[in-house]
XYZ file of C-alpha atoms in Angstrom:
634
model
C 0.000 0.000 0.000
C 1.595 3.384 -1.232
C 1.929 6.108 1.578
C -0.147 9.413 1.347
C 1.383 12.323 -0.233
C 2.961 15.294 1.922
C -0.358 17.245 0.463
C -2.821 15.096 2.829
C -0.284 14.636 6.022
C -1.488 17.230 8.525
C 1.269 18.305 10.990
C 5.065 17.504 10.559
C 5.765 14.667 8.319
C 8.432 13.128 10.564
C 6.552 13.176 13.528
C 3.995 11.563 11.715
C 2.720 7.550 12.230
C 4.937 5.247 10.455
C 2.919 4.357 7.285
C 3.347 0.643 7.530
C 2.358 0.428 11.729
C -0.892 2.503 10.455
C -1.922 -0.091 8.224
C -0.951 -3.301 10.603
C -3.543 -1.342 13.144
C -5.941 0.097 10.883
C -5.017 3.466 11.217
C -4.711 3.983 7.348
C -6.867 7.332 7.652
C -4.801 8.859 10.465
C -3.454 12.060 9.690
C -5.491 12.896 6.474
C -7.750 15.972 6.208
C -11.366 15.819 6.528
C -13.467 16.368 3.411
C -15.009 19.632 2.565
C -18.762 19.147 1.025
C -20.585 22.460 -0.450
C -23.836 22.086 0.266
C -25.023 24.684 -2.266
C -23.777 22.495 -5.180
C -25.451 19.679 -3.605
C -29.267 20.952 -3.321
C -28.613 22.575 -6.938
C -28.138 19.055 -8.442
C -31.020 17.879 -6.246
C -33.534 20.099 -7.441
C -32.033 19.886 -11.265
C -32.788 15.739 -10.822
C -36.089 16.260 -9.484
C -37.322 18.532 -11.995
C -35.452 16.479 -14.918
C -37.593 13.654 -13.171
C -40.592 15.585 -12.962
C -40.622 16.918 -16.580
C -40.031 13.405 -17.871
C -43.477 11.395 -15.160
C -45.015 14.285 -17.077
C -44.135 13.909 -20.675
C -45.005 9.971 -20.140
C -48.349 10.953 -18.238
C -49.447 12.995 -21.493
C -48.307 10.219 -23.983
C -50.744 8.087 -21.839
C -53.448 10.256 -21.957
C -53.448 11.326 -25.759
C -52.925 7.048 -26.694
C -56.492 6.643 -24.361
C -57.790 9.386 -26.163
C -57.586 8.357 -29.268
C -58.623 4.345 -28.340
C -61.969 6.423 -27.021
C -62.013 7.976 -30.298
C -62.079 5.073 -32.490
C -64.279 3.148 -30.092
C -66.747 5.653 -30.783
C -66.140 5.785 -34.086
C -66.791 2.164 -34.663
C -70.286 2.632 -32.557
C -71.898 5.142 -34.805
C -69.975 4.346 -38.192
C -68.818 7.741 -39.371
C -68.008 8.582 -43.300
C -64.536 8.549 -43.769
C -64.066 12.008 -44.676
C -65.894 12.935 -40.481
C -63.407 10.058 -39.452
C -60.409 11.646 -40.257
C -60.999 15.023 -39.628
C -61.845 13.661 -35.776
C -59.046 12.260 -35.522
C -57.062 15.171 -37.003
C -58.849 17.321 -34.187
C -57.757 15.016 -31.810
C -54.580 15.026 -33.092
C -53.745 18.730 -33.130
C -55.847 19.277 -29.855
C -53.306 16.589 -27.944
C -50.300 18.657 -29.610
C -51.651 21.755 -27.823
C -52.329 20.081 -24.525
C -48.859 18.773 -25.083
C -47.231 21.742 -26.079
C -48.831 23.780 -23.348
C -47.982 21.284 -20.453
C -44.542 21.067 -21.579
C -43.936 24.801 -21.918
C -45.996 25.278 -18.439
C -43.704 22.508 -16.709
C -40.626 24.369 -18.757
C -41.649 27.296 -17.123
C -42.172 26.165 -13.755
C -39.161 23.482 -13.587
C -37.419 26.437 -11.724
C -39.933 25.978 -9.047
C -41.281 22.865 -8.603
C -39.194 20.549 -7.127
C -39.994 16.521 -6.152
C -43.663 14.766 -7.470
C -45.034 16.157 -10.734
C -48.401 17.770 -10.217
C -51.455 16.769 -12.208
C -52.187 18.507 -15.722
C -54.805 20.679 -14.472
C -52.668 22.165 -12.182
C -49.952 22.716 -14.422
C -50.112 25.986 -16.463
C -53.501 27.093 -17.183
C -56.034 24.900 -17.177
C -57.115 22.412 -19.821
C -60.640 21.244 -20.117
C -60.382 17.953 -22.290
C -63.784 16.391 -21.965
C -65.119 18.874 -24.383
C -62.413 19.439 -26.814
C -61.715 16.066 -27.664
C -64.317 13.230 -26.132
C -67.123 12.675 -28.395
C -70.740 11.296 -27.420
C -72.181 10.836 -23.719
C -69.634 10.529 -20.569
C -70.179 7.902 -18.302
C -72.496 8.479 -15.246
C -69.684 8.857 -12.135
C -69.613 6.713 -9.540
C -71.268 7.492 -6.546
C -68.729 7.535 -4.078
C -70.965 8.667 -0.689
C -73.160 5.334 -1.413
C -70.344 3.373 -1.563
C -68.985 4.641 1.225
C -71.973 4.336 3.266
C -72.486 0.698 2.049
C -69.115 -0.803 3.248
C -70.146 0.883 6.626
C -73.518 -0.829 6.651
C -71.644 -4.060 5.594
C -69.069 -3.409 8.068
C -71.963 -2.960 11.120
C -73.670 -5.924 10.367
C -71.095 -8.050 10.791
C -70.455 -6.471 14.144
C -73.857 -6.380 15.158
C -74.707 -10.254 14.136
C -76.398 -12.157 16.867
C -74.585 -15.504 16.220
C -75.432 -17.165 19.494
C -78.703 -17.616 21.737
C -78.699 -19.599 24.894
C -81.871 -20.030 27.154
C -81.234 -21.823 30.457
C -83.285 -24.500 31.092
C -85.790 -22.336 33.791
C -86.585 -19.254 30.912
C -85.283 -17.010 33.427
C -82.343 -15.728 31.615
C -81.095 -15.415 28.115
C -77.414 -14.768 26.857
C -76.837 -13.783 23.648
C -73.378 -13.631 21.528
C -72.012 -11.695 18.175
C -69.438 -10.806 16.301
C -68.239 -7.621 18.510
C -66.940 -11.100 20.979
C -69.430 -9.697 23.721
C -71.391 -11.950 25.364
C -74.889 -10.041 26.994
C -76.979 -11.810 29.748
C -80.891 -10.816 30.028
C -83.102 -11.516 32.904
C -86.385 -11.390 32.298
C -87.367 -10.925 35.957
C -84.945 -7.959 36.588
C -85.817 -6.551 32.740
C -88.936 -3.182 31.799
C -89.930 -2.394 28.723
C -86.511 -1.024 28.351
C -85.427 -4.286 27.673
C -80.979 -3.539 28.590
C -78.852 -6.337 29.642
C -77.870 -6.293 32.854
C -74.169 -7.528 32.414
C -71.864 -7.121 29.361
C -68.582 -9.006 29.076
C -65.639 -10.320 26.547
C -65.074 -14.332 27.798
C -62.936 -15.065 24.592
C -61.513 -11.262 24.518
C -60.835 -10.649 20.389
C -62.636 -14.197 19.084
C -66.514 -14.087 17.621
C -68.966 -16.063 19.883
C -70.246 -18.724 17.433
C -72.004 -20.634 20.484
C -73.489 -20.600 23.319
C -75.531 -23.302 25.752
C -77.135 -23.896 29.255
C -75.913 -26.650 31.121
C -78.659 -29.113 32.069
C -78.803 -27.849 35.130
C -78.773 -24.157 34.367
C -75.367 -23.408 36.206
C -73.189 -23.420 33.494
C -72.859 -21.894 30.189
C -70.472 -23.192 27.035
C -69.104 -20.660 25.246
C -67.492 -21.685 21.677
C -65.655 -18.975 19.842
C -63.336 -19.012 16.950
C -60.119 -19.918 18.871
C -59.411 -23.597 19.536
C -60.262 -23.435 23.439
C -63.895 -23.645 24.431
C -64.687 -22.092 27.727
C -67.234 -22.525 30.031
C -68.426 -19.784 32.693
C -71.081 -19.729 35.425
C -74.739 -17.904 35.728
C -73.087 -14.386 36.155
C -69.922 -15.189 34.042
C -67.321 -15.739 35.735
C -64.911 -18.517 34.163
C -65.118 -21.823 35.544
C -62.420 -23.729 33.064
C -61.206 -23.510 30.038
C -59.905 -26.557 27.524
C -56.630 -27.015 26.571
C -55.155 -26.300 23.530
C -53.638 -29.385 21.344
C -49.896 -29.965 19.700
C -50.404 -29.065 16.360
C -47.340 -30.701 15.093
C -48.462 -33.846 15.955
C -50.090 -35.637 12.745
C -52.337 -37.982 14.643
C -55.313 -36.158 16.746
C -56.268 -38.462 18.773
C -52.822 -38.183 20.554
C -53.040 -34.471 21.500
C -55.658 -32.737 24.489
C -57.563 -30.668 22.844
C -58.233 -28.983 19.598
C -55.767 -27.507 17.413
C -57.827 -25.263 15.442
C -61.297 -22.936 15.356
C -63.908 -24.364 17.158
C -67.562 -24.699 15.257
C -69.908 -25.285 17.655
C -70.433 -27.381 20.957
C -73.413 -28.691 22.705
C -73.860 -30.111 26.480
C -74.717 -33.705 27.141
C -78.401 -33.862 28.103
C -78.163 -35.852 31.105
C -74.606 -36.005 32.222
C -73.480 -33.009 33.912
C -70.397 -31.744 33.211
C -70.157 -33.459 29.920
C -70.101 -31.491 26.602
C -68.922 -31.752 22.691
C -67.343 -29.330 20.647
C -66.124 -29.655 16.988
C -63.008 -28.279 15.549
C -61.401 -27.467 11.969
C -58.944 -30.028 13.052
C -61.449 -32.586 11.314
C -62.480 -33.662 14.845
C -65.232 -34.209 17.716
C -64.254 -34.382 21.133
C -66.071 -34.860 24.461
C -64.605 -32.529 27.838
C -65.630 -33.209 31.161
C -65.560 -29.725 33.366
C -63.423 -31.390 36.117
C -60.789 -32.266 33.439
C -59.821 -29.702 31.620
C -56.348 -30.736 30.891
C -56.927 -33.448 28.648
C -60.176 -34.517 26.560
C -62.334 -37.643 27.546
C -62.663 -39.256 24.050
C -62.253 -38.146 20.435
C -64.488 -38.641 17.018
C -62.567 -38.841 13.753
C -65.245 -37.865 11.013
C -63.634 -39.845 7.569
C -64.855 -39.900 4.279
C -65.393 -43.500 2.385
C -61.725 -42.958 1.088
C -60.758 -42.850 5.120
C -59.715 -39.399 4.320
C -60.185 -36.467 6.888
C -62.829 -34.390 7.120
C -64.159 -30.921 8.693
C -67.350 -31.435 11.006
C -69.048 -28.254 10.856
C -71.482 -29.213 13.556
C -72.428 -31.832 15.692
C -75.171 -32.913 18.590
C -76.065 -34.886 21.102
C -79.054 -37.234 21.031
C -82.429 -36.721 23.457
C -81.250 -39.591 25.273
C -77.564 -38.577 24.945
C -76.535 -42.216 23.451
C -76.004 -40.986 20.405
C -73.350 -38.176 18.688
C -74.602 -36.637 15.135
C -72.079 -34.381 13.209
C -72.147 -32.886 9.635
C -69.307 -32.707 7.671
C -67.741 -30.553 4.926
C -68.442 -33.508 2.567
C -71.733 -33.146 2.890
C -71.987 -36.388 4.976
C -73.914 -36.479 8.544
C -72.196 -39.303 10.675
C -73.591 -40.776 13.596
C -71.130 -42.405 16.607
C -72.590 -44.517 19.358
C -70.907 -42.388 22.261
C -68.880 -45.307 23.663
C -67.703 -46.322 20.657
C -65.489 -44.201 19.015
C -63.597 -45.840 16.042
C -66.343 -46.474 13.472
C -69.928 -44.483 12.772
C -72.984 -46.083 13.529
C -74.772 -44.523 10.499
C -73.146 -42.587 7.968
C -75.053 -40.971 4.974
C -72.436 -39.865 2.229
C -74.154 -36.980 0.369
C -77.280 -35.627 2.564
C -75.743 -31.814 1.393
C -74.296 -30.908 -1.499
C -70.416 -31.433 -0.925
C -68.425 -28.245 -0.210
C -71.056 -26.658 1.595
C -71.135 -26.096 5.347
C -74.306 -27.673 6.876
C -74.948 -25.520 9.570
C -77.243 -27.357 12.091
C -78.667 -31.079 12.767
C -81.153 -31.224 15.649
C -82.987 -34.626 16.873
C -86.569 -34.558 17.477
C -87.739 -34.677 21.218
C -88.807 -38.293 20.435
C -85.557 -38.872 19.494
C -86.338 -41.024 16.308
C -85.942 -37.743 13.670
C -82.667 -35.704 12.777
C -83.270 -32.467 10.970
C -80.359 -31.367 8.774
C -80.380 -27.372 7.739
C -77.821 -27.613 4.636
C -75.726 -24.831 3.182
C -77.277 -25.542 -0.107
C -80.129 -23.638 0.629
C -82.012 -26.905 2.333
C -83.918 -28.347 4.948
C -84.056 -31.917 5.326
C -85.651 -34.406 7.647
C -84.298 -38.189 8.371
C -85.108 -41.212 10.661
C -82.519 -42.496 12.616
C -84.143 -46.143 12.064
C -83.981 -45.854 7.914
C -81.169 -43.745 7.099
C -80.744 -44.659 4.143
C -82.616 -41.521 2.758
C -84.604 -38.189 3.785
C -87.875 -38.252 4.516
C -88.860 -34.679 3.204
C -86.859 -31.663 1.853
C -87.484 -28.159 1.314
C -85.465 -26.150 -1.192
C -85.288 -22.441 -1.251
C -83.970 -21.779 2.042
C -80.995 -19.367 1.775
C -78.430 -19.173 4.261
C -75.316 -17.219 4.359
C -74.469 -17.943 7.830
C -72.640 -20.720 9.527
C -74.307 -21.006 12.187
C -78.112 -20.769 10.759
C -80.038 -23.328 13.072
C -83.455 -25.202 12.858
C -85.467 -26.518 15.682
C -88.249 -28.875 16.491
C -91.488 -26.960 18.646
C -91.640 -28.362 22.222
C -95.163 -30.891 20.832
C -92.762 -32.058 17.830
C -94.528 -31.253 15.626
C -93.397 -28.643 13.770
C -89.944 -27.485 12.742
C -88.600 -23.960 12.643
C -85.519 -22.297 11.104
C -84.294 -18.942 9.639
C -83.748 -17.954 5.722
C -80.819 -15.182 5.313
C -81.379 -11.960 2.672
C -78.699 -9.756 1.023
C -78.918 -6.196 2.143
C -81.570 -4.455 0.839
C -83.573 -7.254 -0.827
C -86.185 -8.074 1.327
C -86.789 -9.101 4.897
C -85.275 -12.090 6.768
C -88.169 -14.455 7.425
C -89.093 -17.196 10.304
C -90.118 -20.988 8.149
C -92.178 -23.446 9.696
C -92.659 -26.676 8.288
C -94.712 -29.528 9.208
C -93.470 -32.664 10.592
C -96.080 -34.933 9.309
C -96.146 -33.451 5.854
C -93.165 -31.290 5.758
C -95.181 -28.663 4.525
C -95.206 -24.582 5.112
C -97.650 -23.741 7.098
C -96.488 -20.127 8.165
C -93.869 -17.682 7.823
C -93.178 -14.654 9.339
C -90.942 -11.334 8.853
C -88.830 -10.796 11.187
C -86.586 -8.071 9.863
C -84.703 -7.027 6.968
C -81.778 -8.379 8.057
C -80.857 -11.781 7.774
C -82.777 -14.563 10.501
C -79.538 -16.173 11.940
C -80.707 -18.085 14.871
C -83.572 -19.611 16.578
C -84.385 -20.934 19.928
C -88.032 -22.435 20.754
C -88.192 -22.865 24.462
C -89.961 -25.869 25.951
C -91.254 -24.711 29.001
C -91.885 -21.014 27.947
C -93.308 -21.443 24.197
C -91.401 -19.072 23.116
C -89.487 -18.570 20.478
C -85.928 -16.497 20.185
C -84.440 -15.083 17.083
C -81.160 -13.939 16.712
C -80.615 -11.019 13.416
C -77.867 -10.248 11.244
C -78.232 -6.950 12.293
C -77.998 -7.332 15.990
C -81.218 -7.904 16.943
C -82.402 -10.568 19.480
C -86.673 -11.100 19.221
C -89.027 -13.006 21.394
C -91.770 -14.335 19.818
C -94.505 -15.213 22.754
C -98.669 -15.990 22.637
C -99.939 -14.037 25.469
C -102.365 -17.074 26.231
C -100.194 -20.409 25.353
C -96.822 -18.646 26.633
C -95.711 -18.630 30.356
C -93.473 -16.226 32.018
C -90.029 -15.072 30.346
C -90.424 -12.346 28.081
C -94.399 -11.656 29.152
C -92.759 -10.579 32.887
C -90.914 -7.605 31.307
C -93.104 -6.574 28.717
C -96.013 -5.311 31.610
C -93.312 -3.484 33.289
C -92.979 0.541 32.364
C -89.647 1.717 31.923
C -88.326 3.444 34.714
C -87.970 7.290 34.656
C -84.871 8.642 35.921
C -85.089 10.251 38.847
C -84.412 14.269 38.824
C -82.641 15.785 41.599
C -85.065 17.623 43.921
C -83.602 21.431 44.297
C -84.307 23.748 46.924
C -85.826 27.445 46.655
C -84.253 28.211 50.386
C -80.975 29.492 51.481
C -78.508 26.930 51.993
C -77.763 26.432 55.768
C -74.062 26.075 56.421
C -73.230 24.387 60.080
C -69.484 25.296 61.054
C -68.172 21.909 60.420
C -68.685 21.898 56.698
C -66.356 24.696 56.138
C -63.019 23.517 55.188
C -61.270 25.084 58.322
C -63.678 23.219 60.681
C -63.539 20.254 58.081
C -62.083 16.746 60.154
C -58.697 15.763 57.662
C -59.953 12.785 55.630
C -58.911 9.503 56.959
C -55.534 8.440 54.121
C -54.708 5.312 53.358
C -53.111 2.780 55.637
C -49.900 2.233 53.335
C -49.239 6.384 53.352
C -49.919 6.479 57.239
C -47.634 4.075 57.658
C -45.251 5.590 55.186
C -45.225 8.866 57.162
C -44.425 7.090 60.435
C -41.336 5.340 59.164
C -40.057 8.414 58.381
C -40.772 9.858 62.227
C -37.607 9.354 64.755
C -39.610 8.957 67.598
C -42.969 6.284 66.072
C -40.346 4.468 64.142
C -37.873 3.660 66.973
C -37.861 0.381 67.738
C -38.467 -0.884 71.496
C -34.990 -2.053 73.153
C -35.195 -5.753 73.523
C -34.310 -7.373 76.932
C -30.735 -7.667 77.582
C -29.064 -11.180 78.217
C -25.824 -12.174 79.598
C -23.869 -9.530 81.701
C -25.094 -7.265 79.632
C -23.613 -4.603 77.195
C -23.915 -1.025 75.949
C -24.323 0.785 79.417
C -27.073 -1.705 80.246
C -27.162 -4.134 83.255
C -28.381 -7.945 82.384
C -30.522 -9.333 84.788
C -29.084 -12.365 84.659
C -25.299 -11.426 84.534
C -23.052 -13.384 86.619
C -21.405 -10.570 88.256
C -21.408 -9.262 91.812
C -23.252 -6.023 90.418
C -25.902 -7.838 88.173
C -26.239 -10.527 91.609
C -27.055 -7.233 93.786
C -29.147 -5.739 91.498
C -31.164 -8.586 90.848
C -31.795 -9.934 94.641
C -31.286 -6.550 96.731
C -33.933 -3.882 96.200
C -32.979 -1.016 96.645
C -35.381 1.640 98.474
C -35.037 4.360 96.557
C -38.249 6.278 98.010
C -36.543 8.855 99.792
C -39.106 12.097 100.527
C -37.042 14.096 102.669
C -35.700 17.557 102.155
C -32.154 17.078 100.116
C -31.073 20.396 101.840
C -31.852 18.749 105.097
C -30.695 15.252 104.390
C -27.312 17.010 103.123
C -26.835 19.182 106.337
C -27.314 16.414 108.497
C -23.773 15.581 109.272
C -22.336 19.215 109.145
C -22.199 19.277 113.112
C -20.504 15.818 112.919
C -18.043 17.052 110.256
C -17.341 20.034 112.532
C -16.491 18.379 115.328
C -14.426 16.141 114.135
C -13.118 17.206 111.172
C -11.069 13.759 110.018
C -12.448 13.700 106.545
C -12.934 16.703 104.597
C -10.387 19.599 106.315
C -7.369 17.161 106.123
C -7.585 16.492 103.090
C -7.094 20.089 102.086
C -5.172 21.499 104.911
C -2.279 22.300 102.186
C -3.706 23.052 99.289
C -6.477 25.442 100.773
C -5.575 29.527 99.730
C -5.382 31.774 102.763
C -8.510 33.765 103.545
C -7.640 37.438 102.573
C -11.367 38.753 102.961
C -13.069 37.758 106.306
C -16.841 38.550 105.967
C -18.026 40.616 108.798
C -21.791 40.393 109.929
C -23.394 44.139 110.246
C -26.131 42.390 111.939
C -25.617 41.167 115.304
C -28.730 39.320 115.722
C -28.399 37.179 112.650
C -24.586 36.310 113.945
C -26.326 34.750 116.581
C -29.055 32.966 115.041
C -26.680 31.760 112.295
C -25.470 28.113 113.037
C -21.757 27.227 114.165
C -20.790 25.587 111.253
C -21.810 28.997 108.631
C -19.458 31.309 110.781
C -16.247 29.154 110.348
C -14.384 30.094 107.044
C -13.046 27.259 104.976
């Protein structure tokens, strides 16, 4: 590597690094001058590549234009068949009409290159402006778009599927109904507590971002299975509070049956009708599996829906028999299989196409006799089997639309008739309430509900009532005020409740002493800043001396030392009551120390200055009374 050149050593050159040490420890810049940059040259080639850049998106842009200009032309053209003589002088109009626009925008963008710097601005905006449409288009413009109804109909799309009532549970007393959507809140009604106001009287989020697709009473009215689009099911109690939730499965594990739980979104789940604490849910991990509620870790059995190839398949929903022997599930297929609930490896009875493959069949339901299964397809059908022949439907109804995967069908409390929901696109008519007869399978009544799409429905046994569930976020009770008991008939006679206005007083206010802040008692603080504040005081904070064993230490006797002091102290009292005068008790032994003065005068015999000043009494009387031992001078 050559050495820099005395022109970029700063400094002297032979005091400089050694050339060959610089590079060995990466020094190789050391010593060289810093670059100078001038700024002003930079921006100037800036803005001379952005206008170069803009001129050229704007040459390009016209080119565009005047080539869709004249395709519009000869479109045209070829629509009405023109001579050829009004032919060519259109397109020589066109022609020398683009040149201008051309000519124009490139003189206006030549003229304002000196100003514009970074993304080229449109043509109208650009020079003077150019009005196109009527120089060069010939015939009719399209009608615009209009943008506002657009607008407002991705917003109605966009509420109704937040709004969607895709759940309905009724516990089995008809006192209280829960209802789930597609906002993943989950409402609870009581129809004792309820006016004619008819507001929920709890709101809450179980499966916090998932849609609720279901939602079911225990038998026994204490529990409530919520199924939402994540792979756990949960279940909660009357007023929502969780009580377990399922665990989630390996998904890298190919066989199901070997993980706990699900591995993907759940479809729908139902409780067992007379175990409690036994339900089913179905997963788009092509399986069924039953939970008990006191084992949440691990699943009690699995289902493995397979087509006649042995091939997996989705269950989009499955059931539980009247008598709870039995477990129905529909499959993506198009198939409805049906397990014996102890046996687990092979369908009792398994119908290949009962739906059209490829569509989701939304519901079965068994008949309270248990010897029907209804089947509400996502072709647009209702069918009706027997568990003892099925081999083939019994009836079918066409022209049922659904759009929902969760659009349900249900048998009336006699059994004998059968319920479910049709769906509607926005705007084209009103989502309507089908029932069919059992016997006949016939339609024997219909009814509007809204015009919104019907998504679920809920006839009650004990009540006689029917729920519905909307598409736009409606939940309806359907009741006969002579054949219906309780539930929705105890709120409707109840007014709603007027809020209460604050009573206010035409008198002077009277103001006792106390409620003026200087009178005012300090509000009690918390416990943790009281205690706070007394750490930080000397004397609250002090901790109490503990007693002291052994001999003792620190100025402090132990009272059970082992010396002579600590042996006194502890089995001597001491009477330390004294109440005499201390003047008195002091002067007691001056005559004694007068007398016979052996201790004190001694003692200080040598040391004691000579008197120079004798103090002479001007009061005879007072000499006299004075005692012996005041006149004597020490």
């Amino acid at each position: 590597m050559e050495s820099s050149g005395p022109s970029e050593v700063t400094g002297a050159d032979a005091s400089g690094p050694d050339p060959q040490l610089a590079v060995t420890m990466g020094f190789t810049g050391f010593g060289k001058k810093a670059r100078t940059f001038d700024l002003e040259a930079m921006f100037e080639q800036t803005r001379r590549t952005a206008v170069e850049r803009s001129r050229k998106t704007l040459e390009a842009r016209e080119k565009e234009e005047e080539m869709n200009r004249e395709k519009e032309l000869r479109r045209q053209n070829e629509d009405t068949e023109p001579t050829p003589s009004g032919s060519s002088v259109v397109r020589g109009c066109s022609k020398s009409s683009s040149r201008d626009t051309s000519s124009e925008s490139e003189d206006s963008s030549d003229s304002s290159s000196d100003e514009l710097i970074g993304p080229p601005l449109p043509p109208k905006m650009v020079g003077e402006p150019v009005n196109l449409m009527e120089e060069d288009i010939l015939g009719p413009l399209p009608p615009p778009l209009d943008e506002e109804e657009e607008e407002d109909d991705d917003d109605d799309e966009g509420e109704d599927g937040e709004e969607e009532v895709s759940a309905l549970g009724l516990d089995p007393s008809g006192a209280r109904l829960v209802t789930g959507g597609y906002d993943y809140d989950v409402k609870f009604w009581d129809f004792a507590g309820m006016d004619a106001s008819f507001k929920a009287f709890r709101s809450l989020q179980p499966c916090e971002c998932h849609q609720i697709k279901s939602l079911q009473y225990s038998n026994t009215g204490d529990m409530i299975l919520v199924v939402s689009g994540s792979s756990q099911a949960k279940v909660i109690d009357r007023d929502g509070f969780e009580v377990m939730e399922c665990i989630k499965g390996d998904q890298y594990i190919v066989d199901m049956a070997n993980t706990k739980g699900h591995t993907a979104m759940l479809h729908t789940g139902s409780w067992h009708p007379k175990i409690k604490g036994e339900f089913m849910t179905c997963s788009n991990d092509a399986t069924v599996r039953i939970w008990e509620v006191e084992n949440p870790k691990k699943q009690k059995s699995v289902f493995k829906p397979r087509t006649v190839q042995g091939k997996k398949v989705i269950p989009t929903t499955c059931t539980y028999s009247r008598d709870g022997s039995l477990i129905a599930a529909a499959c993506q297929n198009g198939s409805i299989q049906i397990w014996d609930r102890n046996l687990t490896v092979h369908p009792k009875f398994h119908y290949k196409q009962a739906h059209d493959p490829g569509t989701d069949t939304s519901c079965v339901a068994f008949s309270y006799d248990g010897n029907v299964l209804a089947s509400r397809g996502g072709d647009d059908t209702l069918k009706l089997w027997d568990i003892r022949q099925f081999n083939k439907p019994l009836f079918s109804a066409s022209g049922l639309p659904t759009m929902f995967p969760m659009t349900d069908c249900c048998f009336s409390p006699d059994d004998k008739l059968i319920v479910t929901g049709t769906s509607v696109q926005r705007g084209c008519g009103n989502g309507k309430l089908v029932f069919f007869e059992r016997r006949t399978f016939q339609r024997v009544y219909e009814i509007d509900i809204t015009d919104a799409s019907v998504v679920r429905c809920l006839w009650h046994p004990k009540l006689n009532q029917i729920m519905v569930g909307t598409g736009n976020g409606l939940a309806k009770v359907y009741y006969d005020p002579n054949k219906s008991q309780r539930g929705a008939k105890l709120c409707v006679v109840k007014t709603q409740r007027k809020a209460k206005q604050a009573e206010t007083l035409t008198q002077d206010y009277i103001i006792t002493p106390h409620a003026l802040p200087m009178f005012r008692e300090p509000r009690q603080r918390s416990t943790r800043k009281q205690l706070e504040k007394d750490r930080l005081d000397p004397l609250k904070s002090h901790k109490p001396e503990p007693p002291v064993a052994g001999p003792g230490r620190g100025g402090r006797v132990g009272t059970h030392g082992g010396t002579l002091s600590s042996y006194i102290v502890k089995n001597i009292a001491l009477d330390k009551t004294d109440d005499s005068n201390p003047r008195e008790a002091i002067l007691r032994h001056a005559k004694a120390a007068e007398d016979n003065p052996y201790w004190v005068s001694p003692a200080y015999s040598k040391t004691q200055p000579k008197t120079m000043f004798a103090q002479v009494e001007s009061d005879d009387e007072e000499a006299k009374n004075e005692p012996e031992w005041k006149k004597r001078k020490i």
